[in-house]
XYZ file of C-alpha atoms in Angstrom:
700
model
C -0.003 0.003 0.001
C 1.405 3.361 -0.968
C 1.828 6.091 1.568
C 1.575 9.879 1.175
C 4.734 11.744 0.191
C 5.786 14.116 2.955
C 8.311 16.933 2.980
C 9.885 15.318 6.048
C 11.014 12.484 3.768
C 13.444 14.896 2.126
C 14.901 16.260 5.345
C 17.662 13.626 6.001
C 19.165 13.887 2.485
C 18.832 17.672 2.690
C 20.783 17.801 5.930
C 23.497 15.470 4.588
C 23.924 17.383 1.350
C 23.949 20.837 2.952
C 26.545 19.679 5.492
C 28.762 18.550 2.637
C 28.167 21.760 0.698
C 28.995 23.920 3.692
C 32.345 22.169 3.964
C 33.019 22.918 0.300
C 31.959 26.547 0.748
C 34.346 27.023 3.662
C 37.197 25.505 1.662
C 36.576 27.752 -1.335
C 36.151 30.847 0.806
C 39.459 30.254 2.587
C 41.095 29.743 -0.798
C 39.694 33.087 -1.914
C 40.923 34.758 1.272
C 44.449 33.529 0.604
C 44.206 34.679 -3.014
C 42.828 38.067 -1.950
C 45.853 38.695 0.244
C 48.049 38.188 -2.780
C 45.775 40.173 -5.090
C 45.374 37.190 -7.440
C 41.994 36.384 -9.035
C 40.489 32.955 -8.453
C 37.652 32.653 -10.968
C 37.405 28.888 -10.518
C 36.997 29.164 -6.745
C 34.460 31.976 -7.192
C 32.408 29.855 -9.556
C 32.548 26.841 -7.267
C 31.482 28.980 -4.315
C 28.624 30.383 -6.324
C 27.510 26.886 -7.350
C 27.587 25.702 -3.725
C 25.606 28.682 -2.416
C 23.125 28.413 -5.237
C 22.592 24.724 -4.503
C 22.087 25.338 -0.806
C 19.562 28.029 -1.613
C 17.646 25.758 -3.936
C 17.641 22.813 -1.533
C 16.546 25.062 1.343
C 13.698 26.434 -0.697
C 12.543 22.877 -1.320
C 12.223 22.176 2.397
C 10.939 25.695 3.076
C 13.749 27.023 5.286
C 13.349 30.668 4.377
C 16.057 32.075 6.729
C 18.668 29.960 4.932
C 17.249 30.981 1.563
C 17.512 34.647 2.491
C 21.093 34.314 3.709
C 22.376 32.284 0.767
C 20.662 34.496 -1.726
C 22.503 37.607 -0.509
C 25.782 35.694 -0.309
C 25.225 34.335 -3.794
C 24.644 37.867 -5.095
C 27.909 39.023 -3.595
C 29.856 36.146 -5.158
C 28.174 36.787 -8.492
C 29.525 40.344 -8.385
C 32.990 38.906 -7.715
C 32.616 36.773 -10.808
C 31.799 39.880 -12.813
C 35.009 41.386 -11.475
C 37.012 38.543 -13.000
C 37.171 36.254 -9.989
C 38.373 38.794 -7.416
C 36.570 38.729 -4.102
C 37.364 41.852 -2.011
C 39.061 40.985 1.312
C 36.351 42.943 3.126
C 33.799 40.442 1.831
C 35.406 37.381 3.433
C 34.336 37.899 7.031
C 30.636 38.685 6.297
C 30.485 35.633 4.029
C 32.038 33.427 6.708
C 29.547 34.780 9.186
C 26.821 33.989 6.681
C 27.987 30.381 6.371
C 28.065 30.077 10.137
C 24.518 31.448 10.364
C 23.398 28.916 7.749
C 25.076 26.094 9.655
C 23.375 27.093 12.906
C 19.953 27.068 11.261
C 20.481 23.800 9.453
C 21.588 22.148 12.692
C 18.528 23.512 14.448
C 16.375 22.016 11.713
C 18.151 18.693 12.065
C 17.657 18.709 15.822
C 13.933 19.298 15.408
C 14.191 22.756 16.931
C 12.610 25.953 15.574
C 14.783 27.590 12.932
C 15.691 31.096 14.107
C 15.212 33.950 11.636
C 18.234 35.285 9.818
C 19.985 38.004 11.881
C 18.894 41.377 10.508
C 22.336 42.901 11.098
C 23.985 40.139 9.102
C 21.428 40.465 6.308
C 22.115 44.209 6.187
C 25.852 43.573 6.066
C 25.497 41.071 3.243
C 23.105 43.322 1.360
C 25.484 46.243 1.750
C 28.250 44.021 0.484
C 26.254 43.262 -2.593
C 25.531 46.906 -3.161
C 29.168 47.896 -2.833
C 30.275 45.190 -5.217
C 27.528 46.067 -7.648
C 28.722 49.664 -7.695
C 32.272 48.478 -8.245
C 31.233 46.097 -11.034
C 30.838 47.232 -14.657
C 27.488 48.869 -15.170
C 25.087 46.708 -17.126
C 22.233 47.861 -19.295
C 18.976 48.327 -17.447
C 16.816 45.266 -17.972
C 13.574 45.722 -19.792
C 10.298 44.736 -18.187
C 9.574 41.006 -18.550
C 6.112 39.507 -18.162
C 5.946 36.060 -16.543
C 3.146 33.605 -17.186
C 2.805 32.247 -13.655
C -0.233 31.264 -11.630
C -0.688 33.447 -8.518
C 0.164 30.653 -6.045
C 3.529 30.169 -7.679
C 4.250 33.841 -8.402
C 3.726 34.698 -4.739
C 6.539 32.316 -3.789
C 9.100 34.232 -5.846
C 11.221 36.690 -3.944
C 12.273 39.954 -5.531
C 15.756 38.641 -6.108
C 14.500 35.467 -7.782
C 12.252 37.479 -10.016
C 15.245 39.622 -10.881
C 17.298 36.534 -11.609
C 14.625 35.298 -13.985
C 14.428 38.725 -15.623
C 18.164 38.921 -16.122
C 18.252 35.421 -17.545
C 15.506 36.176 -20.032
C 17.153 39.464 -20.957
C 20.334 37.479 -21.553
C 18.627 35.376 -24.199
C 17.427 32.358 -22.281
C 13.883 31.164 -21.804
C 12.215 30.884 -18.432
C 10.499 27.489 -18.179
C 8.429 25.554 -15.706
C 8.270 21.806 -15.358
C 6.509 19.901 -12.577
C 7.742 16.776 -10.850
C 5.236 14.682 -8.912
C 7.017 12.312 -6.530
C 5.518 8.946 -5.762
C 6.572 5.778 -3.969
C 6.831 4.029 -7.340
C 9.165 6.695 -8.702
C 11.173 6.690 -5.514
C 11.583 2.924 -5.748
C 12.926 3.433 -9.256
C 15.481 5.940 -7.989
C 13.662 9.057 -9.197
C 13.322 11.541 -6.338
C 13.315 15.315 -6.224
C 17.035 15.176 -5.381
C 17.930 13.124 -8.439
C 15.632 15.250 -10.602
C 17.250 18.382 -9.290
C 20.686 17.034 -10.063
C 19.642 16.002 -13.571
C 17.969 19.341 -14.319
C 21.008 21.275 -13.117
C 22.992 19.572 -15.886
C 20.788 21.050 -18.626
C 19.417 24.284 -17.140
C 19.861 26.815 -14.374
C 17.398 26.185 -11.544
C 16.004 29.431 -10.139
C 13.360 28.102 -7.780
C 11.865 24.791 -6.682
C 8.477 25.258 -5.052
C 6.586 22.451 -3.291
C 2.862 22.795 -4.018
C -0.132 20.827 -2.916
C -1.832 18.915 -5.725
C -5.562 18.580 -5.206
C -6.891 15.531 -6.913
C -3.467 13.993 -7.372
C -2.760 10.320 -7.564
C -3.665 8.289 -4.468
C -0.975 8.465 -1.854
C 0.547 11.672 -3.173
C -0.695 15.220 -2.762
C 2.607 16.963 -3.478
C 4.194 18.343 -6.611
C 7.434 20.240 -7.094
C 7.348 23.122 -9.579
C 10.814 23.785 -11.001
C 11.412 27.237 -12.504
C 14.493 27.207 -14.680
C 16.415 29.240 -17.214
C 17.450 27.367 -20.312
C 18.670 27.895 -23.833
C 18.536 24.185 -24.679
C 15.746 22.057 -26.158
C 12.654 21.262 -24.135
C 13.211 17.559 -24.724
C 16.395 17.565 -22.626
C 14.564 19.183 -19.707
C 11.601 16.838 -20.097
C 13.922 13.812 -20.150
C 15.611 14.978 -16.950
C 12.262 15.007 -15.152
C 10.916 11.995 -17.098
C 7.816 13.783 -18.383
C 6.510 14.429 -21.869
C 8.027 17.451 -23.679
C 4.562 18.978 -23.810
C 4.626 19.304 -20.022
C 7.488 21.828 -20.206
C 5.734 25.184 -20.046
C 7.082 28.520 -21.233
C 7.038 31.157 -18.483
C 8.804 33.956 -20.339
C 10.779 34.161 -23.526
C 13.620 36.473 -24.549
C 12.720 39.842 -26.091
C 13.109 40.256 -29.843
C 16.671 40.670 -31.129
C 17.893 44.240 -30.674
C 18.100 46.588 -33.588
C 21.332 46.573 -35.492
C 22.467 49.917 -34.183
C 21.761 48.821 -30.634
C 23.822 45.706 -31.201
C 26.639 47.788 -32.579
C 26.326 50.170 -29.691
C 26.708 47.345 -27.223
C 29.444 45.689 -29.252
C 32.253 47.227 -27.254
C 30.924 45.909 -24.000
C 30.164 42.509 -25.459
C 33.615 42.337 -26.953
C 35.251 43.203 -23.673
C 33.318 40.543 -21.862
C 33.865 37.859 -24.418
C 37.589 38.366 -24.004
C 37.190 37.017 -20.512
C 35.229 33.760 -20.502
C 34.540 34.101 -16.809
C 32.560 37.327 -17.255
C 28.823 37.198 -17.527
C 26.883 39.703 -19.571
C 23.530 38.627 -18.220
C 24.488 38.959 -14.586
C 24.255 35.235 -13.886
C 26.864 32.573 -14.199
C 26.921 30.795 -17.561
C 25.976 27.143 -17.392
C 28.303 25.321 -19.741
C 31.681 26.465 -18.334
C 30.389 25.921 -14.824
C 29.343 22.350 -15.550
C 32.506 21.564 -17.460
C 34.975 23.068 -15.030
C 33.734 22.759 -11.531
C 30.627 20.631 -11.259
C 31.403 17.642 -9.010
C 31.556 14.205 -10.532
C 28.812 12.333 -8.689
C 28.144 9.570 -11.155
C 27.640 6.292 -9.304
C 27.724 7.886 -5.857
C 24.844 7.405 -3.441
C 24.572 9.243 -0.128
C 23.646 7.001 2.748
C 22.657 8.118 6.201
C 25.069 7.031 8.924
C 22.161 5.559 10.855
C 21.493 3.124 8.007
C 25.131 2.059 7.992
C 24.983 1.606 11.751
C 21.902 -0.576 11.286
C 23.704 -2.720 8.700
C 26.662 -3.107 11.037
C 24.364 -4.031 13.911
C 22.713 -6.772 11.824
C 26.127 -8.020 10.802
C 27.151 -8.108 14.457
C 24.177 -10.330 15.208
C 25.276 -12.688 12.402
C 28.782 -12.846 13.837
C 27.438 -13.875 17.252
C 25.133 -16.450 15.641
C 28.020 -17.929 13.702
C 29.979 -18.278 16.928
C 27.051 -20.201 18.401
C 26.984 -22.451 15.355
C 30.682 -23.128 15.661
C 30.261 -24.006 19.291
C 27.357 -26.359 18.504
C 29.337 -28.040 15.710
C 32.303 -28.520 18.033
C 30.005 -30.182 20.586
C 28.625 -32.538 17.923
C 32.117 -33.411 16.776
C 33.171 -34.124 20.347
C 30.187 -36.478 20.725
C 31.373 -38.523 17.776
C 28.915 -37.260 15.150
C 30.014 -36.898 11.540
C 30.197 -33.127 11.113
C 32.522 -32.950 8.132
C 29.979 -31.343 5.819
C 28.741 -29.035 8.569
C 32.281 -27.845 9.253
C 32.806 -27.137 5.554
C 29.596 -25.117 5.472
C 30.703 -23.180 8.523
C 34.043 -22.435 6.953
C 32.318 -21.122 3.832
C 29.942 -19.129 5.996
C 32.870 -17.622 7.881
C 34.491 -16.547 4.622
C 31.245 -14.985 3.394
C 30.705 -13.118 6.657
C 34.270 -11.845 6.579
C 33.722 -10.556 3.037
C 30.434 -8.968 4.065
C 32.088 -7.326 7.041
C 34.880 -5.969 4.827
C 32.299 -4.582 2.386
C 30.276 -2.825 5.084
C 33.372 -1.472 6.792
C 34.596 -0.166 3.432
C 31.348 1.711 2.939
C 31.744 3.322 6.354
C 35.288 4.473 5.657
C 35.908 8.160 4.958
C 39.094 9.917 4.021
C 40.963 11.578 6.834
C 41.000 14.730 4.744
C 37.210 14.869 4.890
C 37.226 14.415 8.662
C 39.722 17.236 9.161
C 38.570 19.577 6.387
C 37.348 22.187 8.885
C 40.735 22.608 10.587
C 41.842 25.514 8.322
C 38.689 27.391 9.311
C 39.309 26.697 12.997
C 42.911 27.889 12.761
C 41.735 31.009 10.992
C 39.412 31.778 13.882
C 42.217 31.148 16.378
C 44.481 33.567 14.501
C 41.879 36.271 14.923
C 41.089 35.528 18.553
C 44.720 35.234 19.720
C 46.349 37.764 17.388
C 49.071 35.242 16.575
C 50.470 34.492 13.164
C 50.107 30.780 12.403
C 50.911 28.795 9.272
C 48.959 25.551 9.066
C 50.631 22.675 7.245
C 48.478 19.623 6.545
C 49.873 16.284 5.365
C 46.770 14.089 5.510
C 47.650 11.486 2.885
C 45.067 9.043 1.552
C 44.329 7.158 4.772
C 40.721 6.244 5.499
C 39.023 5.444 8.768
C 35.600 4.459 10.021
C 33.286 7.460 10.149
C 32.396 6.645 13.752
C 36.079 6.777 14.661
C 36.494 10.020 12.742
C 33.545 11.629 14.527
C 35.040 10.767 17.906
C 38.603 11.663 16.969
C 37.938 15.103 15.499
C 37.175 16.849 18.845
C 40.431 15.487 20.265
C 42.433 16.919 17.387
C 40.601 20.229 17.698
C 41.634 20.393 21.379
C 45.277 19.807 20.435
C 45.109 22.474 17.734
C 43.526 25.009 20.062
C 46.093 24.289 22.758
C 48.949 24.558 20.278
C 47.842 28.003 19.075
C 46.763 29.370 22.460
C 49.421 27.822 24.753
C 52.403 26.703 22.725
C 52.976 29.217 19.943
C 54.472 32.495 21.110
C 53.217 35.975 20.128
C 55.196 37.565 17.248
C 57.319 39.801 19.469
C 58.318 36.874 21.694
C 59.238 34.785 18.672
C 61.375 37.632 17.323
C 63.234 37.848 20.637
C 63.824 34.077 20.470
C 65.223 34.323 16.954
C 62.231 32.580 15.392
C 60.084 33.697 12.432
C 57.115 35.796 13.529
C 54.777 33.229 11.994
C 54.494 30.050 14.011
C 54.151 26.665 12.342
C 51.414 24.176 13.172
C 51.837 20.856 11.377
C 49.377 17.980 11.267
C 50.493 14.682 9.722
C 48.306 11.589 9.311
C 49.546 8.202 8.201
C 48.174 4.690 8.242
C 50.228 2.167 10.205
C 50.675 -1.454 9.193
C 48.610 -2.741 12.127
C 45.348 -1.103 10.957
C 45.941 1.963 13.064
C 45.935 5.629 12.178
C 48.732 7.808 13.513
C 48.030 11.521 13.846
C 50.813 13.928 14.832
C 50.056 17.500 15.878
C 53.314 19.475 16.051
C 54.205 23.086 16.727
C 57.441 25.044 16.825
C 56.458 26.934 19.961
C 57.971 27.310 23.371
C 57.479 23.690 24.502
C 55.771 22.489 27.689
C 57.302 23.898 30.884
C 57.339 20.789 33.096
C 58.285 22.804 36.212
C 55.359 25.195 35.711
C 52.943 22.322 35.221
C 54.238 20.565 38.339
C 54.016 23.783 40.349
C 50.470 24.272 39.227
C 49.564 20.677 40.167
C 51.490 20.772 43.440
C 53.597 17.698 42.629
C 57.287 16.985 41.963
C 58.609 17.896 38.510
C 58.054 15.037 36.027
C 61.260 13.385 34.891
C 60.085 12.204 31.503
C 57.664 13.142 28.739
C 55.471 10.184 29.747
C 55.136 11.431 33.313
C 54.554 14.965 32.050
C 51.745 13.705 29.800
C 50.118 11.875 32.684
C 50.187 15.118 34.647
C 48.809 17.199 31.789
C 45.947 14.745 31.435
C 44.785 15.177 35.013
C 41.150 16.252 34.971
C 40.797 19.958 35.707
C 44.484 20.805 35.473
C 45.249 24.069 33.678
C 48.430 26.089 33.421
C 46.573 29.250 32.445
C 46.108 31.953 35.046
C 43.054 33.290 33.269
C 40.302 31.581 31.363
C 40.065 32.810 27.761
C 37.592 32.157 25.011
C 40.086 29.750 23.513
C 41.210 27.624 26.444
C 42.217 27.700 30.050
C 39.535 25.626 31.700
C 41.718 22.561 32.112
C 39.518 20.345 29.970
C 41.548 19.864 26.818
C 44.102 17.144 27.495
C 41.737 15.225 29.745
C 39.294 15.022 26.846
C 42.005 14.093 24.368
C 43.143 11.169 26.488
C 39.600 10.058 27.217
C 38.794 9.941 23.504
C 42.008 8.456 22.162
C 42.707 5.942 24.917
C 39.498 5.190 26.805
C 36.930 5.437 23.983
C 38.956 4.331 20.948
C 41.449 2.024 22.657
C 44.356 3.939 21.158
C 47.483 5.570 22.441
C 48.551 9.128 23.236
C 52.167 10.227 23.393
C 54.025 13.492 23.992
C 57.396 14.770 22.884
C 58.409 18.276 23.914
C 61.566 20.386 24.083
C 61.884 23.801 25.637
C 62.115 26.528 23.001
C 61.808 24.057 20.121
C 58.236 22.784 20.177
C 55.864 19.988 21.035
C 54.481 16.981 19.236
C 51.426 15.040 20.327
C 50.988 11.631 18.687
C 47.691 9.761 18.667
C 47.377 6.203 17.443
C 43.844 4.906 17.079
C 42.347 1.887 15.286
C 40.941 2.594 11.838
C 37.700 0.875 12.766
C 35.987 -0.422 15.868
C 32.919 -2.445 16.904
C 33.634 -5.666 14.896
C 37.254 -6.697 15.071
C 39.481 -9.752 14.949
C 40.467 -10.730 18.474
C 42.627 -13.189 20.361
C 40.588 -15.202 22.884
C 42.392 -16.678 25.859
C 42.022 -17.794 29.469
C 43.782 -16.240 32.421
C 43.072 -16.728 36.095
C 40.248 -19.174 35.264
C 38.475 -16.446 33.299
C 38.076 -15.958 29.580
C 39.068 -12.699 27.886
C 39.469 -11.215 24.423
C 41.843 -8.590 23.089
C 41.803 -6.962 19.629
C 44.467 -8.360 17.307
C 45.312 -4.856 16.117
C 46.570 -3.878 19.567
C 48.881 -6.884 19.899
C 52.309 -6.590 18.387
C 53.295 -10.221 18.729
C 52.244 -13.535 20.287
C 55.326 -15.224 21.817
C 56.199 -18.480 23.542
C 57.441 -18.087 27.134
C 60.414 -20.227 28.227
C 60.295 -20.124 32.015
C 63.922 -21.281 32.247
C 65.110 -18.164 30.418
C 63.189 -15.604 32.411
C 65.023 -13.083 34.533
C 63.480 -11.672 37.695
C 63.120 -7.909 37.500
C 62.487 -5.256 40.124
C 59.257 -5.150 42.021
C 59.407 -7.618 44.884
C 58.094 -11.111 45.445
C 55.957 -12.979 42.921
C 52.963 -12.887 45.211
C 52.882 -9.085 44.851
C 53.087 -9.237 41.078
C 56.746 -9.234 40.230
C 57.974 -8.031 36.860
C 60.089 -10.598 35.041
C 62.205 -9.974 31.992
C 61.606 -11.791 28.721
C 64.339 -11.860 26.103
C 62.952 -11.155 22.645
C 65.373 -10.938 19.755
C 68.042 -9.516 21.992
C 65.695 -7.043 23.665
C 64.631 -7.192 27.315
C 60.840 -7.027 27.563
C 58.969 -6.731 30.899
C 56.741 -9.776 31.395
C 53.632 -9.488 33.570
C 51.399 -12.397 34.536
C 47.942 -11.171 33.514
C 46.123 -13.075 36.256
C 48.310 -11.411 38.878
C 47.781 -7.972 37.345
C 44.018 -8.556 37.500
C 44.256 -9.818 41.082
C 43.087 -13.354 40.293
C 44.456 -16.771 41.169
C 46.657 -18.319 38.487
C 45.130 -20.892 36.137
C 46.492 -24.201 34.961
C 48.271 -23.071 31.814
C 51.424 -21.871 33.520
C 51.753 -18.741 31.366
C 53.428 -20.366 28.391
C 52.023 -17.831 25.957
C 52.387 -14.070 26.137
C 50.843 -11.160 24.257
C 53.231 -8.316 23.522
C 51.821 -4.770 23.275
C 53.444 -1.353 23.148
C 52.873 1.029 26.000
C 54.295 4.538 25.464
C 56.432 3.117 22.696
C 57.977 0.363 24.801
C 57.030 -3.357 24.572
C 55.275 -5.030 27.483
C 54.374 -8.744 27.541
C 51.384 -10.310 29.329
C 51.554 -14.000 30.111
C 48.211 -15.837 29.822
C 47.234 -19.337 30.915
C 45.800 -20.726 27.673
C 45.177 -19.401 24.160
C 41.751 -20.384 22.793
C 42.119 -19.005 19.298
C 41.313 -16.060 17.086
C 37.875 -14.972 15.948
C 35.748 -11.978 15.036
C 34.057 -10.349 17.998
C 31.545 -7.561 18.468
C 32.731 -5.084 21.082
C 29.986 -3.566 23.221
C 31.211 -0.544 25.186
C 30.625 -0.377 28.938
C 28.681 2.857 29.091
C 27.826 2.720 32.793
C 30.496 4.653 34.699
C 29.929 2.408 37.720
C 31.198 -0.660 35.874
C 34.024 1.050 33.999
C 37.388 -0.419 35.001
C 40.843 0.600 33.870
C 42.085 -1.884 31.296
C 38.626 -3.075 30.248
C 37.458 -1.536 26.968
C 34.171 -3.411 26.618
C 32.430 -6.753 26.533
C 31.540 -9.298 23.872
C 29.492 -12.423 23.342
C 31.485 -15.344 21.971
C 28.373 -17.261 21.086
C 27.588 -19.010 24.359
C 25.551 -16.166 25.796
C 28.106 -15.443 28.527
C 29.635 -11.940 28.506
C 33.393 -11.894 27.966
C 35.488 -8.891 28.872
C 37.555 -7.223 26.153
C 40.821 -6.053 27.674
C 42.866 -2.952 26.884
C 46.331 -4.368 27.519
C 47.973 -1.031 26.723
C 46.157 0.635 29.606
C 46.839 -2.374 31.846
C 50.530 -2.171 30.988
C 50.690 1.456 32.063
C 48.894 0.745 35.321
C 51.065 -2.241 36.106
C 54.247 -0.334 35.352
C 53.158 2.534 37.600
C 52.309 0.069 40.388
C 55.676 -1.658 40.015
C 57.424 1.706 40.309
C 55.406 2.554 43.373
C 56.283 -0.761 45.013
C 59.913 -0.256 44.116
C 59.911 3.107 45.850
C 58.209 1.621 48.923
C 60.629 -1.310 49.118
């Protein structure tokens, strides 16, 4: 049974597309700001910015978000004037346009959160309108457009703003026809992939969309009372427009047609201006951007790309997780049958094939969820720009993001941590220009962010600055503790909740929340690692290592202290055999208190901890003949376990309740028998055990 088409159906794709477009707009605007400082025109960036703003305006009109329409229209007009000027956007226009994008973002987020959309700020509208007026006065004067009569029904004509009517007029005066074509959505069309979004994309390839108006359709087909009226400017055949909407050519209606060709003398009189403009292909006689060059040069290549809501991907992953647990149950049942003497050869073969198929399915779903690191961090230049203005410091941002990809869920969690590091680097680490001059440094500080994928399915992110370095004595004085003797101890101190070295709270930082949050995200939430390297007067580097993906991972399953545990394979550097005869007792006291022994591994001494002892449990029967080696603060640490049970895919469920959160436990999983199994964070356990060993050593 069909259901009525509702505007709310278009809201999720609208939010996703506008979010993407806002990111593009910010990137182009920052490019134009850089170009403006050098006085160089950037016609390509101007055209791309215009296209983005125009698309946001059109999409917002479809879902009836008038404040966003009003903002983007004025911004679009300003950028259009820059295009007339040959691709030069005045520096004074940058800040109002950035404020306009921010205002759009606020309203779109309000819409996404189900909150009332606030009206556009009148002061900002005035500023943008004044910007347009100033740029219009600076632009070459165009001939006054003649009056154009539009054949529009009152309900549709009333939806046109003055600027949209002007856009239609200018287009018609420029020689194009104003046309209307209606698209009636339906569940059948949607099932065939024809929605207002796909129609809009198709139409934009053959015409310039001026307005898309949702109208009620009395007496429409059952299940649908909605129709979208598309008003466009086109100089192409009606058949192309009709094909884009999948209607008959006769349904393309003429709204206004160009005036008769000018008299010969008028053409000659305007020849000089036309000649001047034709010399520059980026100029636009009609006052609107030409279609063909725009499509050819800057229109994004979206063929074969489908936007998918993150919630749908999460749902697919959740269903896959259920299959993984079910497969574990099947494997357990097959093993029981085999142990009872039943012939399970064919069943085992089926299970092996099923395991391969599930692994392929998991890889496919994970691949869909992966996003480029560059997309995750694309807003950093905008953030650094804001920090330059708020701190008055000169900062050069250097990004080396590479082609690494990570799970979108990981990226969403990681981004705030990187933002904290960037804010701290600009506000705390980099010196003001005069201080840098006194220190013999360039006035402009350097902030460098490097991302690279490691071989063990981890992403390494380094945030470096050439600032003053972390003053360990000042941090210790502030915390009321002895001065840390190493970067590791200094990092532990910096990550204390509430610790701040700032005397005054600023709008940028100083509330002692930054490093605590960074550690919580990188280590506690993502099961990664955080490291610090700092040198007085030279600079500081923070290094984060996080897994590329989480939730469903390959894991080692083992027993220790008569309990069963799992640990992600990606966090284990090596699985080694333990020869008890070759162990060397290390510092820390008697075995009953959890001594640290030394394991020789390829000529390197590696601390060996018995996991059961670290967890405060009685030893099992395995004798600790296997050990898992992990890296803690860059150094290897081995954990001896009683018995290895194998390797399998597991679904990690985080322990959200703070009352059951324990250091060294990153979550729980179901191995198929219905009993919860703890997933250990051996890196965190290694740090805790090492600290405890040091404490005992000091006591003894």
